[in-house]
Amino acid sequence: MNLTLVQAATAMGACGDIEPSAQGREITGVKTDSRAVGPGDLFVCLPGENFDGHNFASQAVDNGAIAVLADRPLPELHDRASVLLVTDTLTALGRLGAFWRSRTSAIVVAVTGSAGKTTTKEMLASILSEVGETAKNYKNFNNQLGVPMCMLGFSGTEKFWVLELGISHPHDMHELGDIVRPDCAVIGNIGPVHLEGLGNLDGVARCKTDLLDYTRRSGRAYVSMDYPELWAHATTRFPFTVGLSVQGRSERFHASYLGADRSGGRYALRLDDVEIELHLPYFGEYFAENMLAAAATAHDLGAGPEAIRRGLEKARLPEHRSACSVVGGWAVIDDTYNANPLSMERAVKCAADIAGETPLALVLGEMRELGPDAAELHRELGRTIAATGAKAVFFNGDHADALAAGLADGNWQGAFATAPSPENFPDAFAELGLSGGVVLFKGSRSTKMERYVQSLTDWLNGETRA
């Protein structure tokens, strides 16, 4: 980013006196953590549940901030730094991100969906990096704070920006879309996610496709045809919608999952008249959906077959997303980053596919933010698990009774227990008396199921050494 303090203040609609010595200076960066501030930075005071950034403004100036964005006067900074006043600092940060986006010549691609957003974003950015300089969100910084902060960290000289957008309330996509104004939109799927805020599946489809209202009419929207509500909303709202399918519905873009071994899955892509087969360290049909969305978008943006292949082979997912390791006879799948009904169903079926005839154990956390449908959705998960023939299920969180009822609906004969503390979990796991197989860990982020992964792998490593 290369903006002067005056340009930034104007873009944000801020008032306040800018120190004469700072008026022509460029902002070196934008920070919300006073400890990370360096010389020339703009410090944004964000109020929060536990901390209020306004209380750390003086520390930020001590560390070199040339200006502070605040929602109230800060007399203690008089003659020390410029204070830019706005009604809402988060909204102003979004305006600054939008202004910076308007100044770049990069092709901006926005990626959303109910599951696999980060995976698709990482794959697409990896492919486009084979074509030209590409910037992307850091990890899954995909909300009204993370998106503009990531954008303001881009140089503006890149050829492509790939931005993942996540929502949980009806207004979220309008705010994010107004900041990003993408040239291309990618909507990979929808599922019963964040129902407390979005209501139902049609509400999810409607709110996801709000992104298309902000997509440039000269661009394209790449949308899965395999979700009827999503496809209907998209084609109604945006004239240049391109269909994707892993179920044979698209004439241009199709992907197939060809099966897996413990080192990964085999996939086939068809992009117009181009066919590509790959073996990648991912598992399940849903990864075919992710890579198709990435490959199809990149294909239309000029990536050739070899660039697509190299990009997909080089792509690396953030931690706790379907990472598989073999420890002490067990294939341990760490998919603990988050969970919702769509991603949970996919992960369970994928783990069963990998297990084949070997034992399958599931260590699952509650799926949260599902509103009044939570119990029934956990019961449906139980039915899904019963159909896999899993040997054991450990569950952490609310709705254990609903999950157990779903298992009973499917006449399941395995072992079910609520998960003890992570520290005591290995003892409970040992009581299964199984010497190996596949164990899947997954749950909503707040259940912190990665603690169970660490506890079990530490124990299995100890058993192996013994």
Short mmCIF file of C-alpha atoms in Angstrom, two decimals, residues 56-372:
data_model
loop_
_atom_site.label_atom_id
_atom_site.label_comp_id
_atom_site.label_asym_id
_atom_site.label_seq_id
_atom_site.Cartn_x
_atom_site.Cartn_y
_atom_site.Cartn_z
CA PHE A 56 -3.55 1.40 23.61
CA ALA A 57 -3.29 4.40 21.28
CA SER A 58 -0.51 6.02 23.30
CA GLN A 59 1.53 2.82 23.17
CA ALA A 60 1.03 2.68 19.40
CA VAL A 61 2.35 6.23 19.04
CA ASP A 62 5.32 5.34 21.24
CA ASN A 63 6.04 2.54 18.76
CA GLY A 64 6.01 4.91 15.79
CA ALA A 65 2.42 5.38 14.60
CA ILE A 66 2.06 8.67 12.73
CA ALA A 67 -1.73 8.69 13.10
CA VAL A 68 -4.51 7.04 15.06
CA LEU A 69 -8.00 6.23 13.77
CA ALA A 70 -10.48 6.64 16.62
CA ASP A 71 -14.18 7.11 17.33
CA ARG A 72 -13.58 9.69 20.08
CA PRO A 73 -11.05 12.44 20.87
CA LEU A 74 -7.77 11.32 22.43
CA PRO A 75 -6.40 14.43 24.18
CA GLU A 76 -3.43 12.49 25.53
CA LEU A 77 -2.08 12.36 21.96
CA HIS A 78 -2.12 16.14 21.49
CA ASP A 79 1.01 17.23 19.58
CA ARG A 80 2.22 13.61 19.46
CA ALA A 81 0.30 12.20 16.49
CA SER A 82 -2.63 12.98 14.21
CA VAL A 83 -5.99 11.66 15.44
CA LEU A 84 -8.48 10.86 12.66
CA LEU A 85 -12.03 10.80 14.00
CA VAL A 86 -14.82 8.68 12.55
CA THR A 87 -18.14 7.36 13.81
CA ASP A 88 -17.14 3.71 13.50
CA THR A 89 -13.52 2.63 13.10
CA LEU A 90 -14.31 -0.79 11.58
CA THR A 91 -16.53 0.77 8.93
CA ALA A 92 -13.85 3.37 8.19
CA LEU A 93 -11.27 0.60 7.81
CA GLY A 94 -13.55 -1.01 5.22
CA ARG A 95 -13.77 2.28 3.34
CA LEU A 96 -9.99 2.50 3.27
CA GLY A 97 -9.78 -1.04 1.92
CA ALA A 98 -12.34 -0.19 -0.76
CA PHE A 99 -10.36 2.90 -1.76
CA TRP A 100 -7.17 0.88 -2.07
CA ARG A 101 -9.00 -1.72 -4.14
CA SER A 102 -10.18 1.05 -6.52
CA ARG A 103 -6.56 2.06 -7.16
CA THR A 104 -5.23 -1.36 -8.12
CA SER A 105 -5.16 -2.76 -11.64
CA ALA A 106 -5.16 -6.32 -10.29
CA ILE A 107 -7.92 -8.72 -11.32
CA VAL A 108 -9.83 -9.30 -8.08
CA VAL A 109 -11.47 -12.68 -7.46
CA ALA A 110 -13.79 -13.19 -4.48
CA VAL A 111 -14.35 -16.73 -3.18
CA THR A 112 -17.21 -17.79 -0.94
CA GLY A 113 -19.34 -20.83 -0.08
CA SER A 114 -20.46 -22.79 2.95
CA ALA A 115 -17.52 -25.21 3.00
CA GLY A 116 -14.08 -25.26 1.43
CA LYS A 117 -13.65 -21.50 0.95
CA THR A 118 -10.09 -21.46 2.26
CA THR A 119 -9.18 -24.57 0.27
CA THR A 120 -10.54 -23.07 -2.95
CA LYS A 121 -8.82 -19.75 -2.26
CA GLU A 122 -5.47 -21.43 -1.64
CA MET A 123 -5.77 -23.58 -4.77
CA LEU A 124 -6.79 -20.66 -6.97
CA ALA A 125 -4.04 -18.40 -5.65
CA SER A 126 -1.49 -21.16 -6.18
CA ILE A 127 -2.56 -21.64 -9.81
CA LEU A 128 -2.66 -17.92 -10.58
CA SER A 129 0.81 -17.54 -9.05
CA GLU A 130 2.00 -19.63 -12.01
CA VAL A 131 0.62 -16.92 -14.32
CA GLY A 132 1.56 -13.72 -12.49
CA GLU A 133 2.13 -12.14 -9.10
CA THR A 134 -0.79 -13.02 -6.84
CA ALA A 135 -1.90 -11.80 -3.41
CA LYS A 136 -4.39 -13.58 -1.14
CA ASN A 137 -5.96 -13.42 2.31
CA TYR A 138 -3.74 -14.53 5.15
CA LYS A 139 -5.12 -17.86 6.43
CA ASN A 140 -8.89 -17.35 6.70
CA PHE A 141 -8.99 -13.64 7.52
CA ASN A 142 -12.29 -13.37 5.68
CA ASN A 143 -14.55 -10.97 7.60
CA GLN A 144 -15.09 -7.21 7.74
CA LEU A 145 -11.83 -6.80 9.67
CA GLY A 146 -9.64 -9.42 8.03
CA VAL A 147 -10.48 -8.66 4.40
CA PRO A 148 -9.55 -4.94 4.36
CA MET A 149 -6.53 -5.57 6.58
CA CYS A 150 -5.24 -8.14 4.09
CA MET A 151 -5.98 -5.87 1.12
CA LEU A 152 -4.11 -2.98 2.71
CA GLY A 153 -1.10 -5.25 3.01
CA PHE A 154 -1.01 -5.86 -0.76
CA SER A 155 1.38 -3.77 -2.87
CA GLY A 156 -1.24 -2.98 -5.51
CA THR A 157 1.11 -4.01 -8.32
CA GLU A 158 0.02 -7.66 -8.33
CA LYS A 159 -1.71 -9.21 -11.34
CA PHE A 160 -4.31 -11.02 -9.22
CA TRP A 161 -5.93 -10.66 -5.82
CA VAL A 162 -7.76 -13.71 -4.45
CA LEU A 163 -9.98 -12.90 -1.49
CA GLU A 164 -12.00 -15.34 0.59
CA LEU A 165 -15.22 -13.91 2.05
CA GLY A 166 -17.05 -15.44 5.02
CA ILE A 167 -20.46 -14.45 6.38
CA SER A 168 -22.71 -15.33 9.31
CA HIS A 169 -25.38 -12.58 9.15
CA PRO A 170 -27.55 -11.24 6.30
CA HIS A 171 -25.77 -7.88 6.05
CA ASP A 172 -22.24 -9.32 5.98
CA MET A 173 -21.93 -9.98 2.25
CA HIS A 174 -23.20 -6.50 1.40
CA GLU A 175 -20.46 -4.98 3.53
CA LEU A 176 -17.75 -7.27 2.16
CA GLY A 177 -18.93 -6.98 -1.44
CA ASP A 178 -18.85 -3.19 -1.21
CA ILE A 179 -15.23 -3.35 -0.04
CA VAL A 180 -13.97 -5.92 -2.57
CA ARG A 181 -16.00 -5.14 -5.73
CA PRO A 182 -14.62 -8.25 -7.47
CA ASP A 183 -14.04 -8.77 -11.16
CA CYS A 184 -14.91 -12.45 -10.71
CA ALA A 185 -16.93 -14.26 -8.05
CA VAL A 186 -16.66 -17.93 -7.07
CA ILE A 187 -19.45 -19.58 -5.05
CA GLY A 188 -18.53 -23.21 -4.51
CA ASN A 189 -21.48 -24.58 -2.56
CA ILE A 190 -24.10 -23.94 0.10
CA GLY A 191 -25.16 -25.88 3.17
CA PRO A 192 -27.01 -25.44 6.48
CA VAL A 193 -24.39 -23.14 7.99
CA HIS A 194 -24.76 -20.16 10.40
CA LEU A 195 -28.50 -20.78 10.51
CA GLU A 196 -28.79 -18.62 13.63
CA GLY A 197 -28.12 -15.65 11.39
CA LEU A 198 -29.06 -16.82 7.89
CA GLY A 199 -32.27 -18.71 8.69
CA ASN A 200 -32.44 -21.65 6.29
CA LEU A 201 -30.81 -23.07 3.17
CA ASP A 202 -32.57 -20.62 0.87
CA GLY A 203 -31.40 -17.81 3.14
CA VAL A 204 -27.83 -19.09 2.85
CA ALA A 205 -28.13 -19.15 -0.96
CA ARG A 206 -29.62 -15.66 -1.07
CA CYS A 207 -26.98 -14.17 1.23
CA LYS A 208 -24.08 -15.85 -0.57
CA THR A 209 -25.31 -14.59 -3.94
CA ASP A 210 -25.54 -11.05 -2.56
CA LEU A 211 -21.89 -11.02 -3.66
CA LEU A 212 -23.06 -10.94 -7.28
CA ASP A 213 -24.67 -7.53 -6.76
CA TYR A 214 -21.13 -6.17 -6.28
CA THR A 215 -19.40 -8.17 -9.02
CA ARG A 216 -18.44 -6.13 -12.07
CA ARG A 217 -20.81 -6.72 -14.95
CA SER A 218 -17.84 -7.18 -17.26
CA GLY A 219 -16.74 -10.14 -15.14
CA ARG A 220 -17.93 -13.68 -14.46
CA ALA A 221 -19.46 -15.65 -11.62
CA TYR A 222 -18.39 -19.29 -11.23
CA VAL A 223 -21.13 -21.15 -9.38
CA SER A 224 -21.84 -24.81 -8.65
CA MET A 225 -24.85 -26.21 -10.48
CA ASP A 226 -25.08 -29.06 -7.97
CA TYR A 227 -27.01 -26.96 -5.41
CA PRO A 228 -30.41 -26.04 -6.91
CA GLU A 229 -31.15 -23.11 -4.57
CA LEU A 230 -27.71 -21.61 -5.19
CA TRP A 231 -27.87 -22.00 -8.96
CA ALA A 232 -31.38 -20.51 -9.11
CA HIS A 233 -30.42 -17.42 -7.13
CA ALA A 234 -27.16 -16.93 -9.05
CA THR A 235 -28.61 -17.19 -12.55
CA THR A 236 -31.45 -14.85 -11.60
CA ARG A 237 -29.14 -12.20 -10.17
CA PHE A 238 -26.13 -12.25 -12.49
CA PRO A 239 -26.24 -12.54 -16.30
CA PHE A 240 -22.76 -14.02 -16.75
CA THR A 241 -22.92 -17.05 -14.47
CA VAL A 242 -20.70 -20.00 -15.42
CA GLY A 243 -21.75 -23.44 -14.21
CA LEU A 244 -19.51 -25.92 -12.38
CA SER A 245 -20.40 -29.51 -11.52
CA VAL A 246 -19.04 -32.71 -10.03
CA GLN A 247 -22.31 -34.43 -11.01
CA GLY A 248 -22.14 -34.04 -14.78
CA ARG A 249 -24.44 -31.01 -15.06
CA SER A 250 -21.97 -28.60 -16.69
CA GLU A 251 -20.99 -28.74 -20.35
CA ARG A 252 -17.81 -26.69 -19.81
CA PHE A 253 -16.42 -27.52 -16.38
CA HIS A 254 -16.59 -30.91 -14.69
CA ALA A 255 -14.57 -32.82 -12.08
CA SER A 256 -14.59 -36.40 -10.81
CA TYR A 257 -13.21 -38.11 -7.72
CA LEU A 258 -11.61 -41.40 -8.75
CA GLY A 259 -10.89 -42.86 -5.31
CA ALA A 260 -8.08 -42.69 -2.75
CA ASP A 261 -5.31 -44.44 -0.93
CA ARG A 262 -3.73 -43.30 2.33
CA SER A 263 -1.44 -40.87 0.50
CA GLY A 264 -4.22 -38.97 -1.24
CA GLY A 265 -6.95 -38.97 -3.84
CA ARG A 266 -7.12 -39.25 -7.62
CA TYR A 267 -9.07 -36.61 -9.49
CA ALA A 268 -10.02 -35.83 -13.09
CA LEU A 269 -10.78 -32.33 -14.37
CA ARG A 270 -12.42 -31.33 -17.64
CA LEU A 271 -12.06 -27.68 -18.57
CA ASP A 272 -13.68 -27.13 -21.97
CA ASP A 273 -11.64 -29.48 -24.19
CA VAL A 274 -8.78 -29.86 -21.67
CA GLU A 275 -8.59 -32.97 -19.48
CA ILE A 276 -6.25 -33.22 -16.47
CA GLU A 277 -5.74 -36.15 -14.09
CA LEU A 278 -4.01 -35.63 -10.74
CA HIS A 279 -3.04 -37.47 -7.57
CA LEU A 280 -3.08 -34.99 -4.68
CA PRO A 281 -2.75 -35.24 -0.88
CA TYR A 282 -6.47 -34.60 -0.42
CA PHE A 283 -9.39 -36.95 0.05
CA GLY A 284 -13.02 -36.98 -1.03
CA GLU A 285 -15.36 -35.74 -3.72
CA TYR A 286 -15.65 -32.36 -2.05
CA PHE A 287 -12.02 -31.62 -2.89
CA ALA A 288 -12.96 -32.24 -6.52
CA GLU A 289 -15.52 -29.47 -6.04
CA ASN A 290 -12.89 -27.12 -4.58
CA MET A 291 -10.26 -27.78 -7.23
CA LEU A 292 -12.81 -27.48 -10.03
CA ALA A 293 -13.86 -24.02 -8.83
CA ALA A 294 -10.21 -22.96 -8.67
CA ALA A 295 -9.18 -24.55 -11.96
CA ALA A 296 -12.18 -23.30 -13.96
CA THR A 297 -11.72 -19.72 -12.79
CA ALA A 298 -7.98 -19.82 -13.47
CA HIS A 299 -8.59 -21.42 -16.88
CA ASP A 300 -10.75 -18.48 -17.96
CA LEU A 301 -8.18 -16.05 -16.53
CA GLY A 302 -5.48 -17.44 -18.80
CA ALA A 303 -3.90 -20.35 -16.92
CA GLY A 304 -2.90 -23.23 -19.18
CA PRO A 305 -3.13 -26.94 -18.31
CA GLU A 306 0.41 -27.20 -16.95
CA ALA A 307 0.01 -24.06 -14.84
CA ILE A 308 -3.18 -25.53 -13.40
CA ARG A 309 -1.47 -28.84 -12.68
CA ARG A 310 1.56 -27.20 -11.07
CA GLY A 311 -0.59 -24.84 -9.05
CA LEU A 312 -2.76 -27.62 -7.66
CA GLU A 313 0.27 -29.75 -6.86
CA LYS A 314 1.96 -26.86 -5.04
CA ALA A 315 -1.10 -25.69 -3.10
CA ARG A 316 -0.82 -26.17 0.65
CA LEU A 317 -3.77 -25.92 3.01
CA PRO A 318 -3.59 -24.21 6.39
CA GLU A 319 -3.28 -26.45 9.44
CA HIS A 320 -6.17 -28.54 10.78
CA ARG A 321 -7.78 -28.97 7.35
CA SER A 322 -7.92 -32.64 6.36
CA ALA A 323 -4.28 -33.21 7.30
CA CYS A 324 -3.55 -36.94 7.36
CA SER A 325 -0.64 -38.62 9.15
CA VAL A 326 0.04 -42.24 10.00
CA VAL A 327 0.90 -42.88 13.65
CA GLY A 328 1.14 -46.27 15.32
CA GLY A 329 -1.03 -48.10 12.81
CA TRP A 330 -3.64 -45.33 12.67
CA ALA A 331 -4.29 -42.90 9.83
CA VAL A 332 -5.03 -39.76 11.86
CA ILE A 333 -7.14 -37.18 9.99
CA ASP A 334 -6.99 -33.72 11.56
CA ASP A 335 -9.91 -31.74 10.13
CA THR A 336 -10.49 -29.79 13.32
CA TYR A 337 -10.47 -26.24 12.01
CA ASN A 338 -14.27 -26.01 11.92
CA ALA A 339 -17.44 -27.96 11.23
CA ASN A 340 -20.95 -27.53 9.90
CA PRO A 341 -23.47 -30.12 8.67
CA LEU A 342 -22.18 -30.03 5.10
CA SER A 343 -18.48 -30.28 5.90
CA MET A 344 -19.09 -32.83 8.68
CA GLU A 345 -21.05 -35.16 6.41
CA ARG A 346 -18.35 -34.91 3.76
CA ALA A 347 -15.52 -35.54 6.22
CA VAL A 348 -17.23 -38.59 7.74
CA LYS A 349 -17.95 -40.15 4.34
CA CYS A 350 -14.42 -39.42 3.17
CA ALA A 351 -12.90 -41.01 6.29
CA ALA A 352 -15.06 -44.08 5.71
CA ASP A 353 -13.85 -44.23 2.11
CA ILE A 354 -10.22 -44.12 3.27
CA ALA A 355 -10.84 -46.73 5.96
CA GLY A 356 -12.39 -49.24 3.60
CA GLU A 357 -12.48 -52.54 5.50
CA THR A 358 -10.30 -51.27 8.36
CA PRO A 359 -11.80 -49.88 11.60
CA LEU A 360 -13.06 -46.28 11.59
CA ALA A 361 -13.21 -44.18 14.77
CA LEU A 362 -14.74 -40.69 14.88
CA VAL A 363 -13.84 -38.06 17.48
CA LEU A 364 -16.29 -35.25 16.90
CA GLY A 365 -17.18 -31.91 18.42
CA GLU A 366 -20.52 -30.17 18.41
CA MET A 367 -21.60 -28.22 15.31
CA ARG A 368 -22.53 -24.76 16.57
CA GLU A 369 -24.52 -21.74 15.34
CA LEU A 370 -27.31 -23.93 13.93
CA GLY A 371 -30.22 -22.28 15.75
CA PRO A 372 -33.44 -24.23 16.36
#
